[in-house]
């Protein structure tokens, strides 16, 4: 009737399914009761085998709401031009105060009992499913960089390579110098060891010469003059050898 207040506000006013082949799709309805009455509802469809409605009957308390889920079964074929002719009908009626959900039955919706049955028709729409972002488009956007940015990138890469080459050259030179120093140190160490060995041999020979000379002098029993001459000759030789040893050791021991 014109100007008659609806018992339930239905949100949204149509059922929109993001259609995909071979996939179950669901959408929801919210039934809002803005009155102070208990309101019973019932949901019907022109294609009951195609849709599952939960709950298909129920009760909305005063100043409250109730949600209804409509599930479309998986479809093997898409309709022509994605147009759907299916429709839904939501019936609502004022129920006795204090009624429970279990007490909602078909008798509440019988028109012949003189009850006022409110009806709201809903159409079904198929919409395209949301598309994920395309990786190809993102790659294309990344490739559309400005020539200035590309030029700056090239210059930066060249500068980095030049600096890297210079650093590599310096490192190679330092390695070569370090190798030369190690070789020189090895040579000096070898020469120093040789000098020390030579000094030890000369000292040993000098000790042997002194011991031999003393034995000869003791065995012959020579005169005092002869001993004095030999001692002078031996002293000169001893001083000469010790001086040579001192020079050699000082030369090789110096840094």
PDB file of C-alpha atoms in Angstrom:
ATOM      1  CA  UNK A   1       0.000   0.000   0.000  1.00  0.00           C
ATOM      2  CA  UNK A   2       1.228   3.541  -0.810  1.00  0.00           C
ATOM      3  CA  UNK A   3       2.938   5.264   2.100  1.00  0.00           C
ATOM      4  CA  UNK A   4       2.961   2.062   4.105  1.00  0.00           C
ATOM      5  CA  UNK A   5       6.012   1.653   6.287  1.00  0.00           C
ATOM      6  CA  UNK A   6       8.197  -1.367   5.571  1.00  0.00           C
ATOM      7  CA  UNK A   7       8.811  -3.784   8.406  1.00  0.00           C
ATOM      8  CA  UNK A   8      12.358  -4.623   7.328  1.00  0.00           C
ATOM      9  CA  UNK A   9      15.058  -2.591   5.632  1.00  0.00           C
ATOM     10  CA  UNK A  10      17.016  -4.850   3.278  1.00  0.00           C
ATOM     11  CA  UNK A  11      20.693  -4.030   2.634  1.00  0.00           C
ATOM     12  CA  UNK A  12      21.802  -4.105  -0.133  1.00  0.00           C
ATOM     13  CA  UNK A  13      18.810  -3.799  -2.423  1.00  0.00           C
ATOM     14  CA  UNK A  14      20.153  -6.410  -4.906  1.00  0.00           C
ATOM     15  CA  UNK A  15      22.293  -9.519  -4.845  1.00  0.00           C
ATOM     16  CA  UNK A  16      25.697  -9.101  -6.543  1.00  0.00           C
ATOM     17  CA  UNK A  17      27.773 -12.194  -7.241  1.00  0.00           C
ATOM     18  CA  UNK A  18      31.395 -11.885  -8.509  1.00  0.00           C
ATOM     19  CA  UNK A  19      30.845 -14.602 -11.119  1.00  0.00           C
ATOM     20  CA  UNK A  20      33.483 -17.289 -11.666  1.00  0.00           C
ATOM     21  CA  UNK A  21      33.024 -20.610 -13.433  1.00  0.00           C
ATOM     22  CA  UNK A  22      33.109 -23.819 -11.377  1.00  0.00           C
ATOM     23  CA  UNK A  23      33.246 -21.967  -8.076  1.00  0.00           C
ATOM     24  CA  UNK A  24      30.725 -21.441  -5.285  1.00  0.00           C
ATOM     25  CA  UNK A  25      30.073 -17.758  -4.648  1.00  0.00           C
ATOM     26  CA  UNK A  26      28.339 -16.168  -1.661  1.00  0.00           C
ATOM     27  CA  UNK A  27      26.919 -12.784  -0.800  1.00  0.00           C
ATOM     28  CA  UNK A  28      25.120 -11.455   2.263  1.00  0.00           C
ATOM     29  CA  UNK A  29      21.925  -9.606   3.064  1.00  0.00           C
ATOM     30  CA  UNK A  30      21.212  -7.664   6.248  1.00  0.00           C
ATOM     31  CA  UNK A  31      17.608  -7.405   7.427  1.00  0.00           C
ATOM     32  CA  UNK A  32      17.121  -4.420   9.749  1.00  0.00           C
ATOM     33  CA  UNK A  33      14.039  -4.119  11.984  1.00  0.00           C
ATOM     34  CA  UNK A  34      13.449  -0.472  12.878  1.00  0.00           C
ATOM     35  CA  UNK A  35      10.068  -1.134  14.505  1.00  0.00           C
ATOM     36  CA  UNK A  36       9.135  -2.115  18.039  1.00  0.00           C
ATOM     37  CA  UNK A  37       7.575  -5.390  16.866  1.00  0.00           C
ATOM     38  CA  UNK A  38       8.837  -8.908  16.459  1.00  0.00           C
ATOM     39  CA  UNK A  39       9.162  -9.483  12.691  1.00  0.00           C
ATOM     40  CA  UNK A  40       9.328 -12.910  11.089  1.00  0.00           C
ATOM     41  CA  UNK A  41      10.868 -13.274   7.611  1.00  0.00           C
ATOM     42  CA  UNK A  42      11.099 -15.820   4.835  1.00  0.00           C
ATOM     43  CA  UNK A  43      13.359 -15.789   1.740  1.00  0.00           C
ATOM     44  CA  UNK A  44      12.256 -17.374  -1.560  1.00  0.00           C
ATOM     45  CA  UNK A  45      13.948 -17.640  -4.980  1.00  0.00           C
ATOM     46  CA  UNK A  46      12.917 -18.507  -8.526  1.00  0.00           C
ATOM     47  CA  UNK A  47      15.851 -21.002  -8.743  1.00  0.00           C
ATOM     48  CA  UNK A  48      15.880 -22.982  -5.472  1.00  0.00           C
ATOM     49  CA  UNK A  49      18.246 -25.636  -6.863  1.00  0.00           C
ATOM     50  CA  UNK A  50      20.787 -23.017  -7.872  1.00  0.00           C
ATOM     51  CA  UNK A  51      20.962 -21.131  -4.571  1.00  0.00           C
ATOM     52  CA  UNK A  52      21.320 -22.048  -0.918  1.00  0.00           C
ATOM     53  CA  UNK A  53      19.865 -19.560   1.620  1.00  0.00           C
ATOM     54  CA  UNK A  54      20.881 -19.716   5.273  1.00  0.00           C
ATOM     55  CA  UNK A  55      18.669 -19.076   7.159  1.00  0.00           C
ATOM     56  CA  UNK A  56      15.716 -19.042   4.772  1.00  0.00           C
ATOM     57  CA  UNK A  57      13.307 -18.268   7.649  1.00  0.00           C
ATOM     58  CA  UNK A  58      13.921 -16.441  10.880  1.00  0.00           C
ATOM     59  CA  UNK A  59      13.035 -13.736  13.367  1.00  0.00           C
ATOM     60  CA  UNK A  60      14.307 -10.178  13.778  1.00  0.00           C
ATOM     61  CA  UNK A  61      13.852  -8.679  17.215  1.00  0.00           C
ATOM     62  CA  UNK A  62      12.720  -5.051  17.681  1.00  0.00           C
ATOM     63  CA  UNK A  63      15.380  -2.460  16.805  1.00  0.00           C
ATOM     64  CA  UNK A  64      17.866  -5.148  15.756  1.00  0.00           C
ATOM     65  CA  UNK A  65      19.073  -6.904  12.604  1.00  0.00           C
ATOM     66  CA  UNK A  66      19.738 -10.352  11.171  1.00  0.00           C
ATOM     67  CA  UNK A  67      22.150 -11.503   8.444  1.00  0.00           C
ATOM     68  CA  UNK A  68      21.265 -13.909   5.628  1.00  0.00           C
ATOM     69  CA  UNK A  69      23.877 -15.648   3.447  1.00  0.00           C
ATOM     70  CA  UNK A  70      22.995 -16.592  -0.132  1.00  0.00           C
ATOM     71  CA  UNK A  71      25.356 -19.076  -1.854  1.00  0.00           C
ATOM     72  CA  UNK A  72      25.245 -19.732  -5.593  1.00  0.00           C
ATOM     73  CA  UNK A  73      26.320 -23.235  -6.602  1.00  0.00           C
ATOM     74  CA  UNK A  74      29.282 -23.646  -8.952  1.00  0.00           C
ATOM     75  CA  UNK A  75      28.252 -22.957 -12.552  1.00  0.00           C
ATOM     76  CA  UNK A  76      29.656 -24.814 -15.560  1.00  0.00           C
ATOM     77  CA  UNK A  77      28.666 -22.165 -18.094  1.00  0.00           C
ATOM     78  CA  UNK A  78      28.369 -18.389 -18.044  1.00  0.00           C
ATOM     79  CA  UNK A  79      24.976 -16.919 -19.051  1.00  0.00           C
ATOM     80  CA  UNK A  80      24.762 -14.913 -22.302  1.00  0.00           C
ATOM     81  CA  UNK A  81      26.071 -11.362 -21.829  1.00  0.00           C
ATOM     82  CA  UNK A  82      26.457 -12.141 -18.104  1.00  0.00           C
ATOM     83  CA  UNK A  83      22.762 -11.368 -17.609  1.00  0.00           C
ATOM     84  CA  UNK A  84      20.875 -13.234 -14.866  1.00  0.00           C
ATOM     85  CA  UNK A  85      17.097 -13.552 -14.715  1.00  0.00           C
ATOM     86  CA  UNK A  86      16.953 -15.078 -11.227  1.00  0.00           C
ATOM     87  CA  UNK A  87      15.040 -13.190  -8.531  1.00  0.00           C
ATOM     88  CA  UNK A  88      14.548 -13.337  -4.783  1.00  0.00           C
ATOM     89  CA  UNK A  89      11.553 -12.499  -2.643  1.00  0.00           C
ATOM     90  CA  UNK A  90      11.793 -11.517   1.029  1.00  0.00           C
ATOM     91  CA  UNK A  91       8.508 -11.805   2.934  1.00  0.00           C
ATOM     92  CA  UNK A  92       8.082 -10.252   6.378  1.00  0.00           C
ATOM     93  CA  UNK A  93       5.201 -10.204   8.857  1.00  0.00           C
ATOM     94  CA  UNK A  94       4.594  -8.950  12.363  1.00  0.00           C
ATOM     95  CA  UNK A  95       4.902 -11.888  14.749  1.00  0.00           C
ATOM     96  CA  UNK A  96       3.419 -12.327  18.236  1.00  0.00           C
ATOM     97  CA  UNK A  97       5.406 -10.598  20.955  1.00  0.00           C
ATOM     98  CA  UNK A  98       7.888 -12.912  22.673  1.00  0.00           C
ATOM     99  CA  UNK A  99       7.837 -15.566  19.915  1.00  0.00           C
ATOM    100  CA  UNK A 100      10.970 -17.698  19.437  1.00  0.00           C
ATOM    101  CA  UNK A 101      12.744 -18.614  16.191  1.00  0.00           C
ATOM    102  CA  UNK A 102      11.550 -22.210  16.466  1.00  0.00           C
ATOM    103  CA  UNK A 103       7.938 -21.034  16.424  1.00  0.00           C
ATOM    104  CA  UNK A 104       8.282 -19.296  13.039  1.00  0.00           C
ATOM    105  CA  UNK A 105       6.336 -21.468  10.564  1.00  0.00           C
ATOM    106  CA  UNK A 106       4.433 -21.267   7.312  1.00  0.00           C
ATOM    107  CA  UNK A 107       1.164 -20.307   9.026  1.00  0.00           C
ATOM    108  CA  UNK A 108       2.582 -16.876   9.870  1.00  0.00           C
ATOM    109  CA  UNK A 109       2.844 -16.126   6.136  1.00  0.00           C
ATOM    110  CA  UNK A 110      -0.651 -17.290   5.069  1.00  0.00           C
ATOM    111  CA  UNK A 111      -2.438 -14.389   3.413  1.00  0.00           C
ATOM    112  CA  UNK A 112      -5.866 -15.944   3.740  1.00  0.00           C
ATOM    113  CA  UNK A 113      -5.766 -15.401   7.497  1.00  0.00           C
ATOM    114  CA  UNK A 114      -6.098 -11.703   6.940  1.00  0.00           C
ATOM    115  CA  UNK A 115      -2.487 -10.964   7.840  1.00  0.00           C
ATOM    116  CA  UNK A 116      -0.518  -8.178   6.216  1.00  0.00           C
ATOM    117  CA  UNK A 117       2.440  -9.711   4.426  1.00  0.00           C
ATOM    118  CA  UNK A 118       5.197  -7.354   3.263  1.00  0.00           C
ATOM    119  CA  UNK A 119       7.163  -8.427   0.202  1.00  0.00           C
ATOM    120  CA  UNK A 120      10.425  -7.106  -1.277  1.00  0.00           C
ATOM    121  CA  UNK A 121      11.815  -8.338  -4.617  1.00  0.00           C
ATOM    122  CA  UNK A 122      15.546  -8.512  -5.216  1.00  0.00           C
ATOM    123  CA  UNK A 123      17.229  -9.067  -8.549  1.00  0.00           C
ATOM    124  CA  UNK A 124      20.536 -10.905  -9.118  1.00  0.00           C
ATOM    125  CA  UNK A 125      23.533  -9.281 -10.807  1.00  0.00           C
ATOM    126  CA  UNK A 126      26.723 -10.924 -12.012  1.00  0.00           C
ATOM    127  CA  UNK A 127      29.809  -8.738 -11.674  1.00  0.00           C
ATOM    128  CA  UNK A 128      33.409  -9.330 -12.699  1.00  0.00           C
ATOM    129  CA  UNK A 129      35.644 -10.715  -9.937  1.00  0.00           C
ATOM    130  CA  UNK A 130      38.368  -8.416  -8.625  1.00  0.00           C
ATOM    131  CA  UNK A 131      41.534  -8.700 -10.697  1.00  0.00           C
ATOM    132  CA  UNK A 132      44.978  -8.993  -9.027  1.00  0.00           C
ATOM    133  CA  UNK A 133      47.591  -6.417 -10.058  1.00  0.00           C
ATOM    134  CA  UNK A 134      49.367  -7.404 -13.260  1.00  0.00           C
ATOM    135  CA  UNK A 135      53.120  -8.044 -12.878  1.00  0.00           C
ATOM    136  CA  UNK A 136      53.581  -7.175 -16.558  1.00  0.00           C
ATOM    137  CA  UNK A 137      52.131  -3.703 -15.999  1.00  0.00           C
ATOM    138  CA  UNK A 138      54.401  -3.139 -13.009  1.00  0.00           C
ATOM    139  CA  UNK A 139      57.430  -4.208 -15.049  1.00  0.00           C
ATOM    140  CA  UNK A 140      56.413  -1.852 -17.852  1.00  0.00           C
ATOM    141  CA  UNK A 141      56.109   1.054 -15.412  1.00  0.00           C
ATOM    142  CA  UNK A 142      59.540   0.292 -14.013  1.00  0.00           C
ATOM    143  CA  UNK A 143      60.946   0.217 -17.553  1.00  0.00           C
ATOM    144  CA  UNK A 144      59.497   3.658 -18.400  1.00  0.00           C
ATOM    145  CA  UNK A 145      62.135   5.555 -16.477  1.00  0.00           C
ATOM    146  CA  UNK A 146      63.339   8.921 -17.726  1.00  0.00           C
ATOM    147  CA  UNK A 147      66.507   9.219 -19.911  1.00  0.00           C
ATOM    148  CA  UNK A 148      68.043  11.506 -17.276  1.00  0.00           C
ATOM    149  CA  UNK A 149      67.721   8.855 -14.608  1.00  0.00           C
ATOM    150  CA  UNK A 150      69.205   6.255 -16.948  1.00  0.00           C
ATOM    151  CA  UNK A 151      72.117   8.572 -17.790  1.00  0.00           C
ATOM    152  CA  UNK A 152      72.772   9.253 -14.128  1.00  0.00           C
ATOM    153  CA  UNK A 153      72.704   5.547 -13.433  1.00  0.00           C
ATOM    154  CA  UNK A 154      75.228   4.865 -16.234  1.00  0.00           C
ATOM    155  CA  UNK A 155      77.552   7.610 -14.994  1.00  0.00           C
ATOM    156  CA  UNK A 156      77.359   6.258 -11.467  1.00  0.00           C
ATOM    157  CA  UNK A 157      78.210   2.753 -12.672  1.00  0.00           C
ATOM    158  CA  UNK A 158      81.190   4.030 -14.685  1.00  0.00           C
ATOM    159  CA  UNK A 159      82.493   6.031 -11.736  1.00  0.00           C
ATOM    160  CA  UNK A 160      82.181   3.010  -9.494  1.00  0.00           C
ATOM    161  CA  UNK A 161      84.031   0.792 -11.977  1.00  0.00           C
ATOM    162  CA  UNK A 162      86.853   3.356 -12.390  1.00  0.00           C
ATOM    163  CA  UNK A 163      87.295   3.648  -8.631  1.00  0.00           C
ATOM    164  CA  UNK A 164      87.203  -0.122  -8.317  1.00  0.00           C
ATOM    165  CA  UNK A 165      89.917  -0.524 -10.994  1.00  0.00           C
ATOM    166  CA  UNK A 166      92.130   2.091  -9.298  1.00  0.00           C
ATOM    167  CA  UNK A 167      91.781   0.385  -5.938  1.00  0.00           C
ATOM    168  CA  UNK A 168      92.614  -2.977  -7.493  1.00  0.00           C
ATOM    169  CA  UNK A 169      95.771  -1.518  -9.088  1.00  0.00           C
ATOM    170  CA  UNK A 170      96.939  -0.046  -5.768  1.00  0.00           C
ATOM    171  CA  UNK A 171      96.346  -3.349  -4.003  1.00  0.00           C
ATOM    172  CA  UNK A 172      98.352  -5.235  -6.625  1.00  0.00           C
ATOM    173  CA  UNK A 173     101.262  -2.792  -6.290  1.00  0.00           C
ATOM    174  CA  UNK A 174     101.245  -3.162  -2.507  1.00  0.00           C
ATOM    175  CA  UNK A 175     101.263  -6.944  -2.841  1.00  0.00           C
ATOM    176  CA  UNK A 176     104.277  -6.798  -5.190  1.00  0.00           C
ATOM    177  CA  UNK A 177     106.216  -4.526  -2.807  1.00  0.00           C
ATOM    178  CA  UNK A 178     105.389  -6.784   0.117  1.00  0.00           C
ATOM    179  CA  UNK A 179     106.713  -9.794  -1.807  1.00  0.00           C
ATOM    180  CA  UNK A 180     109.971  -7.950  -2.576  1.00  0.00           C
ATOM    181  CA  UNK A 181     110.415  -7.005   1.090  1.00  0.00           C
ATOM    182  CA  UNK A 182     109.857 -10.572   2.181  1.00  0.00           C
ATOM    183  CA  UNK A 183     112.492 -11.815  -0.321  1.00  0.00           C
ATOM    184  CA  UNK A 184     115.042  -9.197   0.868  1.00  0.00           C
ATOM    185  CA  UNK A 185     114.408 -10.109   4.495  1.00  0.00           C
ATOM    186  CA  UNK A 186     114.931 -13.783   3.699  1.00  0.00           C
ATOM    187  CA  UNK A 187     118.250 -12.995   1.947  1.00  0.00           C
ATOM    188  CA  UNK A 188     119.514 -10.858   4.860  1.00  0.00           C
ATOM    189  CA  UNK A 189     118.557 -13.535   7.353  1.00  0.00           C
ATOM    190  CA  UNK A 190     120.457 -16.156   5.360  1.00  0.00           C
ATOM    191  CA  UNK A 191     123.585 -13.957   5.106  1.00  0.00           C
ATOM    192  CA  UNK A 192     123.456 -13.168   8.825  1.00  0.00           C
ATOM    193  CA  UNK A 193     123.237 -16.845   9.717  1.00  0.00           C
ATOM    194  CA  UNK A 194     126.187 -17.586   7.398  1.00  0.00           C
ATOM    195  CA  UNK A 195     128.278 -14.875   9.076  1.00  0.00           C
ATOM    196  CA  UNK A 196     127.491 -16.240  12.519  1.00  0.00           C
ATOM    197  CA  UNK A 197     128.495 -19.752  11.428  1.00  0.00           C
ATOM    198  CA  UNK A 198     131.768 -18.429   9.962  1.00  0.00           C
ATOM    199  CA  UNK A 199     132.544 -16.564  13.195  1.00  0.00           C
ATOM    200  CA  UNK A 200     131.921 -19.685  15.249  1.00  0.00           C
ATOM    201  CA  UNK A 201     134.223 -21.762  13.006  1.00  0.00           C
ATOM    202  CA  UNK A 202     137.028 -19.175  13.208  1.00  0.00           C
ATOM    203  CA  UNK A 203     136.717 -19.040  16.963  1.00  0.00           C
ATOM    204  CA  UNK A 204     136.913 -22.818  17.127  1.00  0.00           C
ATOM    205  CA  UNK A 205     139.966 -22.879  14.845  1.00  0.00           C
ATOM    206  CA  UNK A 206     141.645 -20.183  16.959  1.00  0.00           C
ATOM    207  CA  UNK A 207     141.009 -22.203  20.091  1.00  0.00           C
ATOM    208  CA  UNK A 208     142.500 -25.284  18.429  1.00  0.00           C
ATOM    209  CA  UNK A 209     145.571 -23.316  17.284  1.00  0.00           C
ATOM    210  CA  UNK A 210     146.175 -22.024  20.804  1.00  0.00           C
ATOM    211  CA  UNK A 211     145.883 -25.491  22.266  1.00  0.00           C
ATOM    212  CA  UNK A 212     148.295 -26.956  19.644  1.00  0.00           C
ATOM    213  CA  UNK A 213     150.862 -24.224  20.184  1.00  0.00           C
ATOM    214  CA  UNK A 214     150.842 -24.759  23.941  1.00  0.00           C
ATOM    215  CA  UNK A 215     151.388 -28.491  23.522  1.00  0.00           C
ATOM    216  CA  UNK A 216     154.325 -27.964  21.197  1.00  0.00           C
ATOM    217  CA  UNK A 217     156.002 -25.487  23.492  1.00  0.00           C
ATOM    218  CA  UNK A 218     155.610 -27.802  26.463  1.00  0.00           C
ATOM    219  CA  UNK A 219     156.987 -30.877  24.627  1.00  0.00           C
ATOM    220  CA  UNK A 220     160.145 -29.316  23.107  1.00  0.00           C
ATOM    221  CA  UNK A 221     161.368 -27.499  26.221  1.00  0.00           C
ATOM    222  CA  UNK A 222     162.839 -24.770  24.023  1.00  0.00           C
ATOM    223  CA  UNK A 223     164.713 -21.758  25.260  1.00  0.00           C
ATOM    224  CA  UNK A 224     163.179 -18.641  26.706  1.00  0.00           C
ATOM    225  CA  UNK A 225     164.116 -16.546  23.650  1.00  0.00           C
ATOM    226  CA  UNK A 226     162.443 -18.940  21.260  1.00  0.00           C
ATOM    227  CA  UNK A 227     159.270 -18.937  23.368  1.00  0.00           C
ATOM    228  CA  UNK A 228     159.235 -15.163  23.401  1.00  0.00           C
ATOM    229  CA  UNK A 229     159.434 -14.989  19.588  1.00  0.00           C
ATOM    230  CA  UNK A 230     156.673 -17.566  19.122  1.00  0.00           C
ATOM    231  CA  UNK A 231     154.497 -15.817  21.640  1.00  0.00           C
ATOM    232  CA  UNK A 232     154.928 -12.522  19.789  1.00  0.00           C
ATOM    233  CA  UNK A 233     154.115 -14.165  16.453  1.00  0.00           C
ATOM    234  CA  UNK A 234     151.108 -15.880  17.944  1.00  0.00           C
ATOM    235  CA  UNK A 235     149.852 -12.692  19.599  1.00  0.00           C
ATOM    236  CA  UNK A 236     149.991 -10.830  16.294  1.00  0.00           C
ATOM    237  CA  UNK A 237     148.038 -13.586  14.518  1.00  0.00           C
ATOM    238  CA  UNK A 238     145.447 -13.702  17.311  1.00  0.00           C
ATOM    239  CA  UNK A 239     144.892  -9.942  17.200  1.00  0.00           C
ATOM    240  CA  UNK A 240     144.551 -10.022  13.401  1.00  0.00           C
ATOM    241  CA  UNK A 241     141.933 -12.823  13.404  1.00  0.00           C
ATOM    242  CA  UNK A 242     139.933 -11.244  16.213  1.00  0.00           C
ATOM    243  CA  UNK A 243     139.882  -7.924  14.333  1.00  0.00           C
ATOM    244  CA  UNK A 244     138.629  -9.602  11.143  1.00  0.00           C
ATOM    245  CA  UNK A 245     135.911 -11.404  13.111  1.00  0.00           C
ATOM    246  CA  UNK A 246     134.814  -8.163  14.774  1.00  0.00           C
ATOM    247  CA  UNK A 247     134.488  -6.408  11.414  1.00  0.00           C
ATOM    248  CA  UNK A 248     132.476  -9.239   9.882  1.00  0.00           C
ATOM    249  CA  UNK A 249     130.148  -9.613  12.834  1.00  0.00           C
ATOM    250  CA  UNK A 250     129.595  -5.846  13.042  1.00  0.00           C
ATOM    251  CA  UNK A 251     128.777  -5.649   9.322  1.00  0.00           C
ATOM    252  CA  UNK A 252     126.228  -8.473   9.296  1.00  0.00           C
ATOM    253  CA  UNK A 253     124.701  -7.643  12.652  1.00  0.00           C
ATOM    254  CA  UNK A 254     123.982  -4.037  11.658  1.00  0.00           C
ATOM    255  CA  UNK A 255     120.292  -3.442  10.600  1.00  0.00           C
TER     256      UNK A 255
END
